[in-house]
PDB file of C-alpha atoms in Angstrom:
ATOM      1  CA  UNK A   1       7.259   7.220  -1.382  1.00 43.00           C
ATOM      2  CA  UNK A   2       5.928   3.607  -2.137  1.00 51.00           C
ATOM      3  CA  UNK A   3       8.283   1.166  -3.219  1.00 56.00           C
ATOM      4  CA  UNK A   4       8.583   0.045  -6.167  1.00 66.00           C
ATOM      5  CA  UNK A   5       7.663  -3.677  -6.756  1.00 76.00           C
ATOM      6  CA  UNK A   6      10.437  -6.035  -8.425  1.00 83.00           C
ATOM      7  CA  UNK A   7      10.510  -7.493 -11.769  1.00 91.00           C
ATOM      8  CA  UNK A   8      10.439 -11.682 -11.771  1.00 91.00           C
ATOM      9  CA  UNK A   9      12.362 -13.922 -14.180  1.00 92.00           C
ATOM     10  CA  UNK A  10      11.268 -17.950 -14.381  1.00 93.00           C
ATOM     11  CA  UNK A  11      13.117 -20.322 -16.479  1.00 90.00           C
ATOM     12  CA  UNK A  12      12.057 -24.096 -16.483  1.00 87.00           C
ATOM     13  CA  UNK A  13      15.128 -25.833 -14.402  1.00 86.00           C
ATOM     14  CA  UNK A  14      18.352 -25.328 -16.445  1.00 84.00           C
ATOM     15  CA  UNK A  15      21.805 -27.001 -17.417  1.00 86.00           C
ATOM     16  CA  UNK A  16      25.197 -24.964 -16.933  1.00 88.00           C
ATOM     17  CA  UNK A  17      24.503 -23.768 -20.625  1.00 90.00           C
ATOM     18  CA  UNK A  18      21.827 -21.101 -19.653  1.00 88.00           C
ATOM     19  CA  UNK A  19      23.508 -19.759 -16.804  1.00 92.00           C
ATOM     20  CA  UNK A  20      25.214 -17.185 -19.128  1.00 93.00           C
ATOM     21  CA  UNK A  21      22.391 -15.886 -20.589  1.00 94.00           C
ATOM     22  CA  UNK A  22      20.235 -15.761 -17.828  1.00 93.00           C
ATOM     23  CA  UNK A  23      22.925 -14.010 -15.494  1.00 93.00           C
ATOM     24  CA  UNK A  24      23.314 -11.232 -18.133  1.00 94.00           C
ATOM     25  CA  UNK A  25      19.154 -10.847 -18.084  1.00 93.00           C
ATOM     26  CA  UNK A  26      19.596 -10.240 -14.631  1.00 93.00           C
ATOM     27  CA  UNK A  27      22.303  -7.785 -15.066  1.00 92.00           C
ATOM     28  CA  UNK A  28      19.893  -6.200 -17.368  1.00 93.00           C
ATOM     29  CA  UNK A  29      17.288  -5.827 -15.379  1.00 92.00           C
ATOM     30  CA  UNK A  30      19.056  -5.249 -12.206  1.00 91.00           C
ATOM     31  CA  UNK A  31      19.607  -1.877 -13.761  1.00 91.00           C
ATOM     32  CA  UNK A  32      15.485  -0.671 -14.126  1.00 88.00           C
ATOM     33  CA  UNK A  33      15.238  -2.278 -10.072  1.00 88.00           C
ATOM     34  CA  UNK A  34      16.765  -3.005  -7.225  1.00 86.00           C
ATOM     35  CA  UNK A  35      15.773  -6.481  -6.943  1.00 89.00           C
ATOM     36  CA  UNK A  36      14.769  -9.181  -8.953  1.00 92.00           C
ATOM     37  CA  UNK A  37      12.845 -12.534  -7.844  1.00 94.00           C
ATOM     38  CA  UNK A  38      13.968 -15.502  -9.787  1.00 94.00           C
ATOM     39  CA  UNK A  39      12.287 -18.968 -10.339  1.00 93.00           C
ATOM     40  CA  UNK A  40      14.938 -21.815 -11.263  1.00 89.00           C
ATOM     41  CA  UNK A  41      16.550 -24.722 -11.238  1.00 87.00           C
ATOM     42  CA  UNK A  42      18.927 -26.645 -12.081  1.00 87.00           C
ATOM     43  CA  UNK A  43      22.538 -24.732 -12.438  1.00 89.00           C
ATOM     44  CA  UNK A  44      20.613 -21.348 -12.399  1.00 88.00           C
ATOM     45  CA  UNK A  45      19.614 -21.818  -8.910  1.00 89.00           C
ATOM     46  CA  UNK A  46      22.707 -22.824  -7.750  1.00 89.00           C
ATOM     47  CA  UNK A  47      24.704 -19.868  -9.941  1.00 90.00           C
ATOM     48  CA  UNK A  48      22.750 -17.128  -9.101  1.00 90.00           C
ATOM     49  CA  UNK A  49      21.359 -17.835  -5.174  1.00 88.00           C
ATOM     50  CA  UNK A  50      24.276 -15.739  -3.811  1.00 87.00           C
ATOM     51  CA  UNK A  51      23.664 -12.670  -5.125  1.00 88.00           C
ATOM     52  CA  UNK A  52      21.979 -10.412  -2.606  1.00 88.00           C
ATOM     53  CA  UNK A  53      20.014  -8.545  -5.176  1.00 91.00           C
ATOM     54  CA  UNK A  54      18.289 -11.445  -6.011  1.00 92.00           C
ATOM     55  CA  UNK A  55      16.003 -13.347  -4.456  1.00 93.00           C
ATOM     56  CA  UNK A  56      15.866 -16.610  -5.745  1.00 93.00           C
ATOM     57  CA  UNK A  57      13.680 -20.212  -5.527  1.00 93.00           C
ATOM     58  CA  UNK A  58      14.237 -23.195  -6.701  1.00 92.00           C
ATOM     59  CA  UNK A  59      11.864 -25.381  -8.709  1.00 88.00           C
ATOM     60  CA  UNK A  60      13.110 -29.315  -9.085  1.00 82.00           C
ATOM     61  CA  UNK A  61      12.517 -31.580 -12.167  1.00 74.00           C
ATOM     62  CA  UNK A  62      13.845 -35.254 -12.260  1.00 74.00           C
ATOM     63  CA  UNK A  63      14.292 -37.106 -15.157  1.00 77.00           C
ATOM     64  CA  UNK A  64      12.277 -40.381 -15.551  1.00 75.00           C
ATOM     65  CA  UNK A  65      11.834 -42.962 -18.171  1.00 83.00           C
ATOM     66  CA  UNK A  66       8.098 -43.440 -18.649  1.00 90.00           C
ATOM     67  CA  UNK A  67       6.082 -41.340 -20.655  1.00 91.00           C
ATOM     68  CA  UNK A  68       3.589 -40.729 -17.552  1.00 91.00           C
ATOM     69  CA  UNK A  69       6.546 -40.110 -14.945  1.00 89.00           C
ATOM     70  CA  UNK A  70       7.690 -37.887 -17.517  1.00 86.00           C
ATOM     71  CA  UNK A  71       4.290 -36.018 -17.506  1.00 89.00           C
ATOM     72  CA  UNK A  72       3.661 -36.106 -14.001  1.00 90.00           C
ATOM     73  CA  UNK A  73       7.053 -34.367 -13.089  1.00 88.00           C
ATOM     74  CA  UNK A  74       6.668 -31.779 -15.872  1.00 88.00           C
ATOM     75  CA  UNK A  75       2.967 -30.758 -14.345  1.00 90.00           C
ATOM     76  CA  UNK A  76       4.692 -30.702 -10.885  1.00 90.00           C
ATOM     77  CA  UNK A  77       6.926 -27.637 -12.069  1.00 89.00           C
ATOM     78  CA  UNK A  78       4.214 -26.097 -13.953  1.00 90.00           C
ATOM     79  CA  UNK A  79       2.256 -26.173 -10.435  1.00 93.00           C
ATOM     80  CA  UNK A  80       5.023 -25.473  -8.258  1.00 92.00           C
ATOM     81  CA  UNK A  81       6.044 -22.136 -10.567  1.00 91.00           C
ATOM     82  CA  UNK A  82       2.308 -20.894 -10.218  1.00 92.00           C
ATOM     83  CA  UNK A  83       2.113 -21.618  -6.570  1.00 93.00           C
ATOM     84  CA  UNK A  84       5.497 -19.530  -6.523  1.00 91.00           C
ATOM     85  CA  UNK A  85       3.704 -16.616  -8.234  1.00 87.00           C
ATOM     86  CA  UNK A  86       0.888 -16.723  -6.248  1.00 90.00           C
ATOM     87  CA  UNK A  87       2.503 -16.245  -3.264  1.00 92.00           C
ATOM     88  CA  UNK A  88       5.089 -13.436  -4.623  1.00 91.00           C
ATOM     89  CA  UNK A  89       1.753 -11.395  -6.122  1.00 86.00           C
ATOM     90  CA  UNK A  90       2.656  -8.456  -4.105  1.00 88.00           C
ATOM     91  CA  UNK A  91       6.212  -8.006  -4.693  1.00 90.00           C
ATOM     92  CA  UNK A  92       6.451  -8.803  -8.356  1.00 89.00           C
ATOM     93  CA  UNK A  93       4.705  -6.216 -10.978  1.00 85.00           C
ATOM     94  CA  UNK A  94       5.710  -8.060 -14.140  1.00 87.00           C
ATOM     95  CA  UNK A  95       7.343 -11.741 -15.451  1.00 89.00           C
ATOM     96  CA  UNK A  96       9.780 -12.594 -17.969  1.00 91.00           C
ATOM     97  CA  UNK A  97       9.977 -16.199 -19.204  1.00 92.00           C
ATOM     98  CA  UNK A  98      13.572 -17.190 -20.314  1.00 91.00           C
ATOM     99  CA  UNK A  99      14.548 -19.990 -21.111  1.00 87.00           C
ATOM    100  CA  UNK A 100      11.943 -22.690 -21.413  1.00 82.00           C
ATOM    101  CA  UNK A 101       9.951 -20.629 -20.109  1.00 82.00           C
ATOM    102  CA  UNK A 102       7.576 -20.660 -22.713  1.00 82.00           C
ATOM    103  CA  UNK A 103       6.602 -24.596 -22.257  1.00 84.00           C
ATOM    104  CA  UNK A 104       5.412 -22.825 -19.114  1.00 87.00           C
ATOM    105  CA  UNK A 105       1.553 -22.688 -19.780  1.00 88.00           C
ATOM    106  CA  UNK A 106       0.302 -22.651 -16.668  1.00 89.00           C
ATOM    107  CA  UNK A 107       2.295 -20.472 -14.997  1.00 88.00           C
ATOM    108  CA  UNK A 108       1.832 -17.818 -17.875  1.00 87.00           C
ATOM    109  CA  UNK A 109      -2.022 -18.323 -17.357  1.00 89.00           C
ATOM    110  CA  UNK A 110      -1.471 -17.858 -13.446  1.00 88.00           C
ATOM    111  CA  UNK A 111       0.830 -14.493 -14.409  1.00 83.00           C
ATOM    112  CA  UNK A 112      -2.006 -12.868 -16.987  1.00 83.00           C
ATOM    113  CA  UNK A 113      -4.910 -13.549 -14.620  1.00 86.00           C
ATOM    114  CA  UNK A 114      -2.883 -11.338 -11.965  1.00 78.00           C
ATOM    115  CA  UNK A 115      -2.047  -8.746 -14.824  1.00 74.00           C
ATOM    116  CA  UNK A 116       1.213  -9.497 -14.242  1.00 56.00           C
ATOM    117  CA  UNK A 117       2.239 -10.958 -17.321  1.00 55.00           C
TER     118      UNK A 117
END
């Protein structure tokens, strides 16, 4: 029987706010598969890293006060998220974006192009 392939959640890097809300998506979903693959960061990452069901990477983001810091650190998560799904092609069959996920444009380009979206 071939197994099935897990379901991936990405969130852009979150504050103790959306760990509620993204810990009862999981539940959700945890109940259609076995396993879930998360992309976090922030309180998420550090909320939900324990749970053996899940596994879970961390994406950083840092604050900065100029408008081209600010860019350049917001292009480094949207290339570190698709690098993530690249390399988790094979074990992930579809991607939900939750919360700020959807400022996420890359990544969600990266996700259709593998059908996986």
């Amino acid at each position: 029987m071939e197994r099935q392939a897990g379901l991936g959640i990405v969130t852009f890097p979150i504050s103790e706010a959306g760990v509620l809300p993204l810990s009862n998506l999981v539940d959700i979903l945890l109940a259609f598969r076995k396993e879930a693959y998360l992309i976090t960061g922030g309180a998420g990452y550090i909320a939900l890293k324990g749970n053996s069901q899940i596994h879970t990477y961390q994406i950083g983001h840092s604050t900065a006060k100029t408008a081209l810091l600010r860019v350049l650190n917001y292009l480094k998560v949207q290339v570190e998220t698709s690098l993530r799904f690249i390399s988790l092609r094979k074990k992930v069959d579809l991607w939900f974006f939750f919360i700020g996920g959807e400022g996420l444009v890359l990544p969600m380009l990266v996700a259709k192009l593998m059908g996986e979206a």
